[in-house]
mmCIF file of C-alpha atoms in Angstrom:
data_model
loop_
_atom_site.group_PDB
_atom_site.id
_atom_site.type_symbol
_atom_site.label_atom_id
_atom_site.label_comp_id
_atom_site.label_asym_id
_atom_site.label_seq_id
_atom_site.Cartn_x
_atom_site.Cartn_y
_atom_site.Cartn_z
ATOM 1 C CA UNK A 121 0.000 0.000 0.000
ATOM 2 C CA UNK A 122 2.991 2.366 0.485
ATOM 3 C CA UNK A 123 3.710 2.413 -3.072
ATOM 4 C CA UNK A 124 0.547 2.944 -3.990
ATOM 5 C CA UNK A 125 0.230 5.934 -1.707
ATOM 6 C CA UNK A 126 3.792 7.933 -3.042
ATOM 7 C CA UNK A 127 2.270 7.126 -6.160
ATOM 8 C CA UNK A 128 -1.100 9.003 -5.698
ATOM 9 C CA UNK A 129 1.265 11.941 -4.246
ATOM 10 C CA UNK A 130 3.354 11.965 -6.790
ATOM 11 C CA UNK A 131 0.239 12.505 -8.840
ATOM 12 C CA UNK A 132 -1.231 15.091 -6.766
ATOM 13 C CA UNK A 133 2.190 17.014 -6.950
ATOM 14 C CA UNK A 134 2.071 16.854 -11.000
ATOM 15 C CA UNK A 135 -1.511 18.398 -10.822
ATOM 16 C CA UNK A 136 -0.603 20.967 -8.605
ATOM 17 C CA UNK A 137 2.482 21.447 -11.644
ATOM 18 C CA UNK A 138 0.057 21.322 -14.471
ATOM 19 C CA UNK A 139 -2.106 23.884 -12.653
ATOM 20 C CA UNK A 140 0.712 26.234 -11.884
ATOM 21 C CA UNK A 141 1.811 25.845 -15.342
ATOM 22 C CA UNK A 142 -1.894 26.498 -16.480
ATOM 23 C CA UNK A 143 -2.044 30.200 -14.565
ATOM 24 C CA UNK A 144 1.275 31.226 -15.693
ATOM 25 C CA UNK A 145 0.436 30.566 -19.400
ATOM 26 C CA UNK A 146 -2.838 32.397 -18.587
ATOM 27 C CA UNK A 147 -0.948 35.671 -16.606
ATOM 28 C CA UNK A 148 1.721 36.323 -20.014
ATOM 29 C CA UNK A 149 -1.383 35.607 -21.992
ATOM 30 C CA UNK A 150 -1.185 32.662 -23.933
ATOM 31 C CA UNK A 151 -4.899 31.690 -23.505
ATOM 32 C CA UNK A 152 -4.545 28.554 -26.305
ATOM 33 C CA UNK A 153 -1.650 26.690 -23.774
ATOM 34 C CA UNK A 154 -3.457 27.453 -20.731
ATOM 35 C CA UNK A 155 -6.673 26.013 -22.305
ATOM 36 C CA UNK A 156 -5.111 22.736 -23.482
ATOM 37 C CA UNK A 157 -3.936 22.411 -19.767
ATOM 38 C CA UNK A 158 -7.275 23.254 -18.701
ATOM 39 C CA UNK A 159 -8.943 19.732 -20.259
ATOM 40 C CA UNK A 160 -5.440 17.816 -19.258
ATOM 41 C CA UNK A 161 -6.798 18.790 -15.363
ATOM 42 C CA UNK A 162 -10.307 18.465 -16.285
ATOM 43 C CA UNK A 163 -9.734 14.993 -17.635
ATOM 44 C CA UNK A 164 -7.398 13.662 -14.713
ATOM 45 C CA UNK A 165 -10.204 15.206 -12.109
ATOM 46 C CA UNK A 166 -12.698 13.981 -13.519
ATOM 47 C CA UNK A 167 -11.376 9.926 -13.461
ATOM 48 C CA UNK A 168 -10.517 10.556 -9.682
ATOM 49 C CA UNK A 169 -14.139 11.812 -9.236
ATOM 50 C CA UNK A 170 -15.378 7.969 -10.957
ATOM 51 C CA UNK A 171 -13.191 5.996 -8.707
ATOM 52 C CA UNK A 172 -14.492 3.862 -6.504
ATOM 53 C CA UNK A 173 -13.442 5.163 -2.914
ATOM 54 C CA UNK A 174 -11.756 1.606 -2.486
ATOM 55 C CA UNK A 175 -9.578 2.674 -5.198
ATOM 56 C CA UNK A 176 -9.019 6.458 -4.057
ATOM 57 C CA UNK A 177 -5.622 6.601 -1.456
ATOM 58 C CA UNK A 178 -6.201 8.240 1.739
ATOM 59 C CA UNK A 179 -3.325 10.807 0.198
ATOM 60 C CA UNK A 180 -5.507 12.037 -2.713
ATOM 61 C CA UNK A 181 -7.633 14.882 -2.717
#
């Protein structure tokens, strides 16, 4: 289970990336970048939302 956990961390930390990276494409104004990155989060939140909460580590959010 302890691999299972860094892995869902590691996971959270390359939203929190992508979502960083999202809001500094939007502030110099490339709108186009930050709305590709948009859908990437959109997509990856939106399979955590269908998992089963057996599935879902204690570590994601």
């Amino acid at each position: 289970m302890e691999n299972y956990d860094q892995s869902a961390l590691a996971l959270q930390k390359n939203l929190l990336t992508l979502r960083q990276q999202r809001d500094r494409q939007r502030a110099v104004g490339n709108h186009t970048e930050a709305d590709h990155l948009d859908k990437l989060i959109t997509g990856i939140e939106q399979t955590f939302a269908q998992l089963q909460d057996t599935f879902k580590p204690t570590t994601l959010q």
